[in-house]
């Protein structure tokens, strides 16, 4: 597996004489180190003795190019560290060149130019020794940094938004921190200090492990515990997959990489969503996925009953390890991620409007665990003879289920994954199709859901304190019929990401109850007002939706009710929402009013979130 191991210094790796280039392949992760990592590296180098150990890198060494005599090393692990070290060297070189009067010809030829030649090939000043990968403008940013600060002789335009990205910020961090080291020094003293620092950095040691192939590299990588940013399960699945096709020509490898990138675009940038897709992709189709691995008399699910964070990588490694496994898995991920993209709302172009609307509601009702069932149903929609109208009703059922589940915690979270896996497999076993699938889904959801009595009991309690997100969903559902075209949507957000409409506590929830409220609620008795607040402040009857929550805050009830803006528009409880019908007709807000309104809203919620609303 291992071709050779050496422990060269930075000076040896970035030798001024050797024609060595360290290429980071395009399928590697982009540059991700941040200020904590830059700080740790800086202090590791300059707060320790010469020869400090900085970690390891894993490379695949290519043959010497007969035309240029350049040796290319493909960096499989250690790109973050290697890129950062080179940026630190670049910052030292830039600071040295700010003191030309203190640098004589001997110093320039013996110490300054060699420092530049550790970053740029002496024989070809248009080539850098470290070549970052291209994602997120890494390579363009790096080349511009070397052109501006080290003298890379290349035609390079300053990348747009250069200063906002990590390569630029890393260089600036080192440049500024080195500047602090020499602040107040004269030129000669500053140059001596900078040369001492560059010598200390060049003496630091990196273990370089050379291997023969990508497969060997990734096997070794998985067993090492480097100090860099840990790769996620999704990163490692990508690396494992691309390692399997490493013998493909460059165009094919680029194609596979682009396919992977397309899959990630389908899922969006959020890593949690990406990982969840990989888990649910296995869970939804686990029986088919496991068939090639079943041995006579062995387990029916040898890859695992469910995909978890701990076994996710092993599942996909085994699948990719099959003959043609890498390409078949990649094809599957492309197709299924496109479906998942519709489910999660990244790309719903061409989707039936009814299904799209119901999926939006499901997401608001926190129905993410059911996405594996929807992935299964949409993937096999034609085979199962489910039309879009029926699919929309299934999504509506799931929304009703999750409202009730998230309020009652029945069934518990730990049972949800297996519930939806079982529904998928029973649909297959029973040979269901069309409306029969929808009726079966409804039957299973009704059977496992909390009873109306339990749902009602939880609705009567301090629901906002237990689950503010579900409280918001219930209130917006009840208020939606009264929203007019002139109003902002109940789910609309400001550019900051905050909702325009927020939950408003009629009787304020803060510790220091205003005097007006003590008089109204507790007949002047502060202890009584606090007791009523503790009991009822988070119940449905004391909650509404307002677009002016911060402005209403601790105002008196009448001020909240009648509040208008500078244009005379009602921004208090007379804002036109049906939720406030009971509020605008009241002169006081006490225990009796809160309890009466709670009873009314519970009745409305029971009617709004009953499975009887969906019929086939």
Coordinates of C-alpha atoms in Angstrom, one line a residue:
X1 CA 0.0 0.0 0.0
X2 CA 2.7 2.5 1.1
X3 CA 5.4 3.3 -1.4
X4 CA 7.6 5.3 0.9
X5 CA 7.4 7.5 4.0
X6 CA 9.7 10.4 4.6
X7 CA 9.8 13.2 7.1
X8 CA 11.0 16.2 5.1
X9 CA 11.1 19.7 6.4
X10 CA 9.0 22.4 4.7
X11 CA 12.3 23.5 3.0
X12 CA 12.6 20.0 1.5
X13 CA 9.0 19.7 0.4
X14 CA 9.0 23.2 -1.2
X15 CA 12.6 22.9 -2.3
X16 CA 14.0 25.7 -4.3
X17 CA 15.9 23.4 -6.6
X18 CA 13.6 20.4 -7.1
X19 CA 11.0 20.6 -9.8
X20 CA 8.1 19.5 -7.6
X21 CA 4.5 20.5 -7.8
X22 CA 1.8 19.5 -5.4
X23 CA -1.6 19.4 -7.2
X24 CA -4.9 19.2 -5.3
X25 CA -7.4 17.4 -7.5
X26 CA -10.6 19.1 -8.3
X27 CA -12.7 16.5 -6.5
X28 CA -11.1 17.3 -3.1
X29 CA -12.9 19.6 -0.7
X30 CA -12.4 23.3 -1.2
X31 CA -10.2 25.3 1.1
X32 CA -12.0 25.4 4.5
X33 CA -9.6 26.4 7.2
X34 CA -10.6 29.4 9.3
X35 CA -9.0 31.7 11.8
X36 CA -8.7 29.2 14.6
X37 CA -6.8 26.9 12.3
X38 CA -4.6 29.7 11.0
X39 CA -3.9 30.7 14.6
X40 CA -3.0 27.2 15.7
X41 CA -0.6 26.7 12.8
X42 CA 1.0 30.1 13.4
X43 CA 1.5 29.4 17.1
X44 CA 2.7 25.8 16.5
X45 CA 5.5 27.1 14.2
X46 CA 6.6 30.2 16.0
X47 CA 6.0 29.2 19.7
X48 CA 8.1 26.0 19.4
X49 CA 11.7 24.9 18.7
X50 CA 13.0 24.4 15.1
X51 CA 11.9 21.1 13.5
X52 CA 8.3 21.2 15.0
X53 CA 6.1 18.4 13.6
X54 CA 3.1 19.8 11.7
X55 CA 1.4 16.6 10.7
X56 CA 1.3 14.4 7.6
X57 CA 0.3 14.6 3.9
X58 CA -0.6 11.7 1.7
X59 CA 0.4 11.9 -2.0
X60 CA 0.4 9.9 -5.2
X61 CA 3.6 10.5 -7.1
X62 CA 3.4 10.6 -10.9
X63 CA 6.2 9.9 -13.3
X64 CA 8.6 12.7 -14.1
X65 CA 7.4 14.7 -17.1
X66 CA 10.1 14.1 -19.8
X67 CA 9.5 17.5 -21.4
X68 CA 9.7 19.6 -18.2
X69 CA 11.3 17.3 -15.7
X70 CA 8.6 18.3 -13.3
X71 CA 7.4 15.7 -10.7
X72 CA 3.7 16.0 -9.9
X73 CA 2.4 14.9 -6.6
X74 CA -1.4 14.5 -6.3
X75 CA -2.4 15.5 -2.7
X76 CA -5.0 13.1 -1.3
X77 CA -4.8 14.4 2.3
X78 CA -3.1 17.4 3.8
X79 CA -4.2 20.0 1.2
X80 CA -5.5 22.4 3.9
X81 CA -2.2 22.4 5.8
X82 CA -0.1 22.6 2.7
X83 CA -2.0 25.5 1.2
X84 CA -2.0 27.3 4.5
X85 CA 1.8 26.9 5.0
X86 CA 2.4 28.3 1.5
X87 CA 0.2 31.3 2.3
X88 CA 2.2 31.9 5.5
X89 CA 5.4 31.8 3.5
X90 CA 3.8 34.3 1.0
X91 CA 2.9 36.7 3.8
X92 CA 6.5 36.5 5.2
X93 CA 7.9 37.2 1.7
X94 CA 5.5 40.2 1.2
X95 CA 6.6 41.7 4.6
X96 CA 10.3 41.3 3.8
X97 CA 9.9 43.2 0.5
X98 CA 8.5 46.2 2.4
X99 CA 12.0 46.8 3.7
X100 CA 14.2 47.1 0.5
X101 CA 16.7 49.5 2.1
X102 CA 17.7 46.8 4.6
X103 CA 18.2 44.0 2.0
X104 CA 21.6 43.9 0.3
X105 CA 22.4 41.9 -2.8
X106 CA 23.8 38.9 -0.9
X107 CA 20.8 38.7 1.3
X108 CA 18.5 39.0 -1.7
X109 CA 20.2 36.1 -3.6
X110 CA 20.8 33.9 -0.6
X111 CA 17.6 34.3 1.4
X112 CA 14.9 36.4 -0.2
X113 CA 14.7 34.9 -3.7
X114 CA 14.9 31.3 -2.4
X115 CA 11.9 32.1 -0.2
X116 CA 10.0 33.1 -3.3
X117 CA 11.3 30.0 -5.1
X118 CA 9.6 27.8 -2.5
X119 CA 6.3 29.2 -3.8
X120 CA 7.0 29.7 -7.5
X121 CA 9.1 27.4 -9.7
X122 CA 12.5 29.0 -10.4
X123 CA 12.6 27.5 -13.9
X124 CA 9.0 28.6 -14.7
X125 CA 7.8 31.5 -12.7
X126 CA 4.3 31.1 -14.1
X127 CA 3.8 27.9 -12.1
X128 CA 3.2 27.7 -8.3
X129 CA 4.5 24.8 -6.3
X130 CA 1.1 24.3 -4.6
X131 CA -1.8 24.1 -6.9
X132 CA -5.2 24.3 -5.0
X133 CA -8.3 22.8 -6.5
X134 CA -10.7 25.0 -8.5
X135 CA -13.9 24.9 -6.3
X136 CA -15.2 28.2 -5.0
X137 CA -12.4 30.1 -6.9
X138 CA -9.7 28.5 -4.8
X139 CA -7.1 28.3 -7.6
X140 CA -7.9 31.8 -9.0
X141 CA -7.7 33.4 -5.5
X142 CA -4.4 31.6 -4.8
X143 CA -2.8 32.6 -8.1
X144 CA -3.9 36.2 -7.6
X145 CA -2.4 36.2 -4.1
X146 CA 1.0 34.9 -5.4
X147 CA 0.9 37.3 -8.4
X148 CA 0.3 40.3 -6.1
X149 CA 2.6 39.4 -3.3
X150 CA 5.2 36.9 -4.5
X151 CA 5.7 37.7 -8.2
X152 CA 4.0 34.8 -9.9
X153 CA 4.4 35.6 -13.6
X154 CA 1.0 34.8 -14.9
X155 CA -1.8 36.6 -16.6
X156 CA -4.4 36.6 -13.8
X157 CA -7.4 38.9 -13.3
X158 CA -8.3 39.8 -9.7
X159 CA -11.3 37.4 -9.0
X160 CA -14.6 39.0 -8.2
X161 CA -15.3 39.0 -4.4
X162 CA -11.7 37.9 -3.8
X163 CA -11.5 39.5 -0.4
X164 CA -14.6 37.7 0.9
X165 CA -13.1 34.2 0.5
X166 CA -10.9 32.0 2.7
X167 CA -7.6 32.2 0.6
X168 CA -7.6 36.0 0.8
X169 CA -8.5 36.0 4.4
X170 CA -5.8 33.5 5.4
X171 CA -3.1 35.6 3.7
X172 CA -4.4 38.8 5.3
X173 CA -4.5 37.1 8.7
X174 CA -0.8 36.1 8.4
X175 CA 0.2 39.4 6.9
X176 CA -1.4 41.3 9.8
X177 CA -0.1 39.0 12.5
X178 CA 3.4 39.2 11.1
X179 CA 3.1 42.9 11.0
X180 CA 2.3 42.9 14.8
X181 CA 5.5 40.9 15.4
X182 CA 7.7 43.6 13.8
X183 CA 5.7 46.7 14.8
X184 CA 8.0 49.5 15.9
X185 CA 11.1 47.8 14.7
X186 CA 13.6 49.5 12.4
X187 CA 14.1 48.1 8.9
X188 CA 17.2 46.1 9.7
X189 CA 15.8 44.6 12.9
X190 CA 12.5 43.8 11.2
X191 CA 14.2 42.0 8.3
X192 CA 16.3 39.9 10.8
X193 CA 13.1 39.0 12.6
X194 CA 11.3 38.0 9.4
X195 CA 14.2 35.9 8.2
X196 CA 14.3 34.1 11.6
X197 CA 10.6 33.4 11.3
X198 CA 11.0 32.1 7.7
X199 CA 13.9 29.8 8.8
X200 CA 11.8 28.5 11.7
X201 CA 8.9 27.8 9.4
X202 CA 11.1 26.1 6.8
X203 CA 12.6 23.8 9.5
X204 CA 9.1 22.5 10.5
X205 CA 8.5 18.9 9.5
X206 CA 5.7 17.2 7.6
X207 CA 5.6 13.4 7.2
X208 CA 5.0 12.7 3.5
X209 CA 3.4 9.4 2.7
X210 CA 3.6 8.3 -0.9
X211 CA 1.3 5.6 -2.2
X212 CA 0.8 3.9 -5.5
X213 CA -3.0 4.4 -6.1
X214 CA -6.1 6.3 -5.1
X215 CA -7.5 3.2 -3.5
X216 CA -4.4 2.8 -1.3
X217 CA -4.5 6.5 -0.5
X218 CA -8.1 6.5 0.7
X219 CA -7.7 3.3 2.7
X220 CA -4.8 4.9 4.5
X221 CA -6.5 8.2 4.8
X222 CA -9.4 6.6 6.6
X223 CA -7.1 5.1 9.3
X224 CA -5.2 8.3 10.0
X225 CA -6.3 11.0 12.5
X226 CA -4.9 14.2 11.2
X227 CA -5.4 17.5 12.8
X228 CA -7.1 19.2 9.9
X229 CA -10.8 19.9 9.4
X230 CA -12.4 16.4 9.6
X231 CA -14.0 15.2 6.4
X232 CA -17.7 14.4 6.7
X233 CA -19.3 11.1 5.8
X234 CA -20.5 12.7 2.5
X235 CA -17.0 13.9 1.7
X236 CA -15.6 10.4 2.4
X237 CA -18.3 8.7 0.3
X238 CA -17.3 11.1 -2.6
X239 CA -13.7 10.3 -2.2
X240 CA -14.4 6.5 -2.0
X241 CA -16.5 6.7 -5.1
X242 CA -14.0 8.7 -7.1
X243 CA -11.2 6.6 -6.0
X244 CA -12.9 3.6 -7.6
X245 CA -12.9 5.4 -11.0
X246 CA -9.4 6.9 -10.6
X247 CA -8.1 4.9 -13.5
X248 CA -10.5 6.7 -15.9
X249 CA -9.0 9.3 -18.2
X250 CA -9.1 12.9 -17.2
X251 CA -12.3 13.7 -19.2
X252 CA -14.1 10.8 -17.6
X253 CA -12.9 11.8 -14.2
X254 CA -14.1 15.3 -14.8
X255 CA -17.5 14.0 -15.9
X256 CA -17.9 11.9 -12.7
X257 CA -16.9 14.9 -10.6
X258 CA -19.4 17.1 -12.4
X259 CA -22.1 14.4 -11.8
X260 CA -21.3 14.5 -8.1
X261 CA -21.5 18.3 -8.1
X262 CA -24.9 18.1 -9.8
X263 CA -26.1 15.8 -7.1
X264 CA -25.0 18.2 -4.4
X265 CA -26.7 21.1 -6.2
X266 CA -29.9 19.1 -6.1
X267 CA -29.6 18.9 -2.3
X268 CA -28.4 22.5 -1.6
X269 CA -25.5 23.7 0.6
X270 CA -26.7 22.5 4.0
X271 CA -24.7 19.5 5.1
X272 CA -27.4 18.2 7.4
X273 CA -29.7 17.9 4.4
X274 CA -27.1 16.2 2.3
X275 CA -26.3 13.6 5.0
X276 CA -30.0 13.0 5.6
X277 CA -30.6 12.3 1.9
X278 CA -27.9 9.7 2.0
X279 CA -29.5 8.0 5.0
X280 CA -33.1 8.2 3.7
X281 CA -31.9 7.1 0.2
X282 CA -30.7 3.9 1.8
X283 CA -33.7 3.4 4.1
X284 CA -36.3 3.9 1.4
X285 CA -34.9 1.2 -0.8
X286 CA -33.0 -0.9 1.7
X287 CA -34.3 -4.3 0.6
X288 CA -33.3 -3.8 -3.1
X289 CA -29.9 -2.4 -2.0
X290 CA -29.2 -5.4 0.3
X291 CA -30.0 -8.1 -2.2
X292 CA -26.5 -8.4 -3.8
X293 CA -25.0 -8.9 -0.3
X294 CA -27.3 -11.5 1.1
X295 CA -25.7 -14.9 1.6
X296 CA -27.5 -18.2 2.0
X297 CA -28.8 -18.5 5.5
X298 CA -27.5 -15.0 6.3
X299 CA -29.2 -11.8 7.4
X300 CA -31.7 -10.2 5.0
X301 CA -30.2 -6.8 5.7
X302 CA -26.5 -7.4 5.9
X303 CA -25.7 -3.7 5.3
X304 CA -27.8 -2.6 8.3
X305 CA -31.5 -2.3 9.2
X306 CA -31.3 1.5 9.1
X307 CA -28.7 4.0 8.0
X308 CA -27.2 6.0 10.9
X309 CA -24.4 8.5 11.1
X310 CA -22.1 5.8 12.4
X311 CA -22.7 3.2 9.7
X312 CA -23.5 5.5 6.7
X313 CA -20.0 5.4 5.3
X314 CA -19.7 1.6 5.6
X315 CA -22.9 1.1 3.7
X316 CA -21.9 3.2 0.8
X317 CA -18.3 1.9 0.8
X318 CA -19.6 -1.7 0.4
X319 CA -22.0 -0.7 -2.3
X320 CA -19.3 1.3 -4.2
X321 CA -16.9 -1.6 -3.8
X322 CA -19.0 -3.9 -6.0
X323 CA -18.1 -4.4 -9.6
X324 CA -19.5 -1.3 -11.4
X325 CA -20.7 -0.3 -8.0
X326 CA -19.3 3.3 -8.2
X327 CA -21.1 4.1 -11.4
X328 CA -24.4 2.5 -10.5
X329 CA -24.4 4.3 -7.1
X330 CA -23.5 7.6 -8.8
X331 CA -26.4 7.1 -11.3
X332 CA -28.8 6.3 -8.5
X333 CA -27.7 9.4 -6.5
X334 CA -28.3 11.7 -9.5
X335 CA -31.8 10.4 -10.1
X336 CA -32.9 10.2 -6.4
X337 CA -31.3 13.5 -5.4
X338 CA -33.3 15.2 -8.2
X339 CA -36.5 13.8 -6.6
X340 CA -35.3 14.8 -3.2
X341 CA -34.7 18.3 -4.5
X342 CA -38.4 18.5 -5.3
X343 CA -39.4 17.3 -1.9
X344 CA -37.2 19.7 0.0
X345 CA -38.0 22.6 -2.3
X346 CA -34.5 23.3 -3.8
X347 CA -35.9 22.8 -7.3
X348 CA -39.6 22.2 -8.0
X349 CA -39.7 23.3 -11.6
X350 CA -42.4 21.4 -13.4
X351 CA -44.0 20.0 -10.3
X352 CA -47.7 19.7 -10.0
X353 CA -48.9 22.8 -8.1
X354 CA -51.1 20.9 -5.7
X355 CA -48.2 18.6 -4.7
X356 CA -45.9 21.6 -4.4
X357 CA -48.2 23.5 -2.1
X358 CA -48.7 20.4 0.2
X359 CA -44.9 19.8 0.4
X360 CA -44.5 23.4 1.6
X361 CA -47.0 22.8 4.3
X362 CA -45.3 19.5 5.3
X363 CA -41.9 21.2 5.7
X364 CA -43.5 23.9 7.9
X365 CA -45.1 21.1 10.0
X366 CA -41.6 19.6 10.6
X367 CA -42.4 16.5 8.5
X368 CA -38.8 15.8 7.5
X369 CA -38.8 12.1 8.7
X370 CA -41.4 11.3 6.1
X371 CA -39.2 12.3 3.2
X372 CA -38.0 8.8 2.8
X373 CA -41.6 7.6 2.2
X374 CA -42.1 10.4 -0.4
X375 CA -38.8 9.5 -2.1
X376 CA -40.0 6.0 -2.4
X377 CA -43.5 7.0 -3.7
X378 CA -42.3 9.6 -6.2
X379 CA -39.5 7.4 -7.5
X380 CA -42.1 4.7 -8.1
X381 CA -45.0 6.9 -8.8
X382 CA -45.6 5.5 -12.3
X383 CA -45.2 1.9 -11.2
X384 CA -47.5 2.4 -8.3
X385 CA -50.1 4.2 -10.5
X386 CA -50.3 7.2 -8.1
X387 CA -51.5 10.3 -9.9
X388 CA -50.6 13.8 -8.7
X389 CA -53.9 14.5 -7.0
X390 CA -53.5 11.3 -4.9
X391 CA -49.9 12.2 -4.1
X392 CA -51.0 15.6 -2.9
X393 CA -53.5 14.0 -0.5
X394 CA -50.8 11.7 0.8
X395 CA -48.6 14.7 1.6
X396 CA -51.6 16.4 3.3
X397 CA -52.1 13.2 5.4
X398 CA -48.4 13.4 6.5
X399 CA -48.8 17.1 7.4
X400 CA -51.8 16.3 9.6
X401 CA -49.9 13.4 11.2
X402 CA -46.9 15.6 12.0
X403 CA -48.9 18.4 13.5
X404 CA -50.5 15.9 15.9
X405 CA -47.2 14.0 16.5
X406 CA -45.2 17.1 17.2
X407 CA -47.8 18.4 19.7
X408 CA -48.2 15.0 21.5
X409 CA -44.8 13.4 20.9
X410 CA -46.7 10.2 19.8
X411 CA -45.2 8.2 18.3
X412 CA -41.8 9.0 19.8
X413 CA -39.1 10.3 17.5
X414 CA -37.1 7.1 17.7
X415 CA -39.9 5.1 16.0
X416 CA -40.5 7.4 13.0
X417 CA -37.8 6.1 10.7
X418 CA -38.8 2.5 11.1
X419 CA -42.4 3.5 10.7
X420 CA -41.9 5.0 7.2
X421 CA -39.5 2.2 6.2
X422 CA -42.2 -0.3 7.1
X423 CA -44.9 1.5 5.2
X424 CA -42.7 1.5 2.1
X425 CA -42.1 -2.3 2.3
X426 CA -45.7 -3.1 3.2
X427 CA -46.9 -1.2 0.1
X428 CA -44.6 -3.5 -2.0
X429 CA -45.6 -6.7 -0.1
X430 CA -49.3 -6.0 -0.4
X431 CA -49.0 -5.1 -4.1
X432 CA -50.9 -1.8 -3.5
X433 CA -51.4 0.8 -6.2
X434 CA -53.2 4.1 -6.8
X435 CA -55.7 5.1 -4.2
X436 CA -55.0 1.9 -2.4
X437 CA -51.6 3.2 -1.5
X438 CA -53.1 6.4 -0.1
X439 CA -55.7 4.5 1.9
X440 CA -53.1 2.3 3.4
X441 CA -50.9 5.2 4.4
X442 CA -53.8 6.9 6.1
X443 CA -54.7 3.7 7.9
X444 CA -51.2 3.3 9.3
X445 CA -50.9 7.0 10.3
X446 CA -54.3 7.0 12.1
X447 CA -53.5 3.8 13.9
X448 CA -50.2 5.1 15.3
X449 CA -51.2 8.7 16.1
X450 CA -52.4 10.0 19.4
X451 CA -56.1 10.0 20.1
X452 CA -58.2 13.2 19.8
X453 CA -58.4 13.3 23.6
X454 CA -54.6 13.3 23.9
X455 CA -54.3 15.9 21.2
X456 CA -56.9 18.1 22.8
X457 CA -55.2 17.7 26.2
X458 CA -51.8 18.9 24.8
X459 CA -53.5 21.7 22.9
X460 CA -54.9 22.9 26.3
X461 CA -51.5 23.1 27.9
X462 CA -48.6 25.6 27.7
X463 CA -48.1 24.7 24.0
X464 CA -45.9 27.7 23.1
X465 CA -43.5 26.8 25.9
X466 CA -43.3 23.2 24.8
X467 CA -43.1 23.7 21.0
X468 CA -43.1 27.3 19.7
X469 CA -42.6 26.2 16.1
X470 CA -45.7 24.0 16.1
X471 CA -47.6 26.7 17.9
X472 CA -46.8 29.1 15.1
X473 CA -47.9 26.5 12.5
X474 CA -51.3 25.9 14.2
X475 CA -52.0 29.7 14.6
X476 CA -51.0 30.5 11.0
X477 CA -53.2 27.6 9.7
X478 CA -56.2 29.0 11.7
X479 CA -55.5 32.6 10.5
X480 CA -54.8 31.8 6.8
X481 CA -58.5 32.2 5.7
X482 CA -58.5 35.8 6.8
X483 CA -55.3 36.9 5.0
X484 CA -56.1 39.4 2.2
X485 CA -54.0 40.3 -0.9
X486 CA -53.1 43.6 0.8
X487 CA -51.4 41.7 3.7
X488 CA -48.0 40.2 3.8
X489 CA -48.0 36.4 3.8
X490 CA -48.0 34.8 7.2
X491 CA -44.7 32.9 6.3
X492 CA -43.0 35.9 4.6
X493 CA -39.6 36.8 6.0
X494 CA -37.5 39.9 6.2
X495 CA -34.0 39.9 4.5
X496 CA -32.6 39.1 7.9
X497 CA -34.5 35.8 7.9
X498 CA -36.9 36.7 10.6
X499 CA -40.6 36.2 10.1
X500 CA -42.7 39.3 9.3
X501 CA -45.5 37.9 11.4
X502 CA -44.5 36.6 14.9
X503 CA -46.3 35.1 17.9
X504 CA -47.7 37.7 20.3
X505 CA -48.5 37.0 23.9
X506 CA -51.6 39.1 24.7
X507 CA -50.9 38.9 28.5
X508 CA -47.1 39.6 28.4
X509 CA -44.7 36.8 29.2
X510 CA -41.9 38.7 30.9
X511 CA -40.9 38.5 34.5
X512 CA -41.7 42.1 35.3
X513 CA -45.4 42.3 34.7
X514 CA -46.5 45.9 33.9
X515 CA -48.6 47.6 36.5
X516 CA -51.6 47.9 34.2
X517 CA -51.6 44.2 33.7
X518 CA -51.3 43.5 37.4
X519 CA -54.4 45.7 37.9
X520 CA -56.4 44.0 35.1
X521 CA -55.4 40.3 35.6
X522 CA -54.8 40.2 39.4
X523 CA -57.0 43.0 40.7
X524 CA -53.9 44.7 41.8
X525 CA -52.5 41.6 43.5
X526 CA -49.0 41.0 41.9
X527 CA -48.8 37.4 43.3
X528 CA -52.1 36.5 41.7
X529 CA -51.1 38.0 38.4
X530 CA -47.9 36.0 38.4
X531 CA -49.8 32.9 39.3
X532 CA -52.2 33.4 36.3
X533 CA -49.2 34.2 34.1
X534 CA -47.4 31.0 35.0
X535 CA -50.5 29.0 34.3
X536 CA -51.9 30.6 31.2
X537 CA -49.4 32.8 29.4
X538 CA -48.3 30.1 26.9
X539 CA -51.7 28.6 26.2
X540 CA -53.4 29.1 22.9
X541 CA -56.0 31.5 24.3
X542 CA -53.3 34.0 25.1
X543 CA -51.5 33.8 21.8
X544 CA -52.1 35.6 18.5
X545 CA -50.0 36.6 15.4
X546 CA -48.7 40.1 15.0
X547 CA -46.5 41.9 12.5
X548 CA -45.6 44.4 15.2
X549 CA -44.7 42.3 18.2
X550 CA -41.8 44.4 19.4
X551 CA -43.9 47.6 19.2
X552 CA -46.8 46.0 21.1
X553 CA -44.6 44.3 23.7
X554 CA -45.7 45.3 27.2
X555 CA -48.3 47.8 26.3
X556 CA -51.7 47.7 28.0
X557 CA -54.4 45.6 26.5
X558 CA -56.3 48.6 25.1
X559 CA -53.2 50.0 23.6
X560 CA -52.4 46.7 21.9
X561 CA -55.9 46.3 20.7
X562 CA -56.2 49.8 19.2
X563 CA -52.6 50.5 18.1
X564 CA -52.2 52.3 14.8
X565 CA -49.1 53.3 12.8
X566 CA -48.3 56.8 11.6
X567 CA -50.5 56.3 8.6
X568 CA -53.5 55.4 10.6
X569 CA -53.3 51.7 9.7
X570 CA -54.3 49.2 12.4
X571 CA -51.3 47.3 13.6
X572 CA -52.7 46.1 16.8
X573 CA -55.4 43.4 17.2
X574 CA -57.7 45.2 14.8
X575 CA -55.3 44.1 12.0
X576 CA -58.0 42.0 10.3
X577 CA -56.9 38.5 11.3
X578 CA -59.7 36.3 12.4
X579 CA -57.6 35.1 15.3
X580 CA -58.2 38.5 16.8
X581 CA -62.0 38.6 16.5
X582 CA -62.3 37.8 20.2
X583 CA -59.7 40.3 21.2
X584 CA -61.2 43.4 19.5
X585 CA -64.5 42.9 21.2
X586 CA -63.0 42.8 24.7
X587 CA -62.3 45.7 27.1
X588 CA -60.4 43.5 29.5
X589 CA -58.1 40.5 29.3
X590 CA -58.3 38.2 32.3
X591 CA -58.3 34.5 33.2
X592 CA -61.9 34.1 32.0
X593 CA -61.2 35.5 28.5
X594 CA -58.0 33.5 28.1
X595 CA -59.7 30.3 29.1
X596 CA -62.7 30.9 26.9
X597 CA -60.5 31.7 23.9
X598 CA -58.3 28.7 24.5
X599 CA -61.4 26.4 24.4
X600 CA -62.5 28.1 21.1
X601 CA -59.1 27.7 19.4
X602 CA -58.7 24.1 20.5
X603 CA -62.1 23.3 18.9
X604 CA -60.9 25.0 15.7
X605 CA -57.6 23.1 15.8
X606 CA -59.3 19.8 16.3
X607 CA -61.3 20.4 13.2
X608 CA -58.4 21.7 11.2
X609 CA -56.1 18.8 12.0
X610 CA -58.3 15.7 11.8
X611 CA -57.6 12.9 9.4
X612 CA -61.2 13.0 8.4
X613 CA -60.4 16.0 6.3
X614 CA -58.7 13.8 3.7
X615 CA -60.9 11.4 1.9
X616 CA -60.3 9.1 -1.1

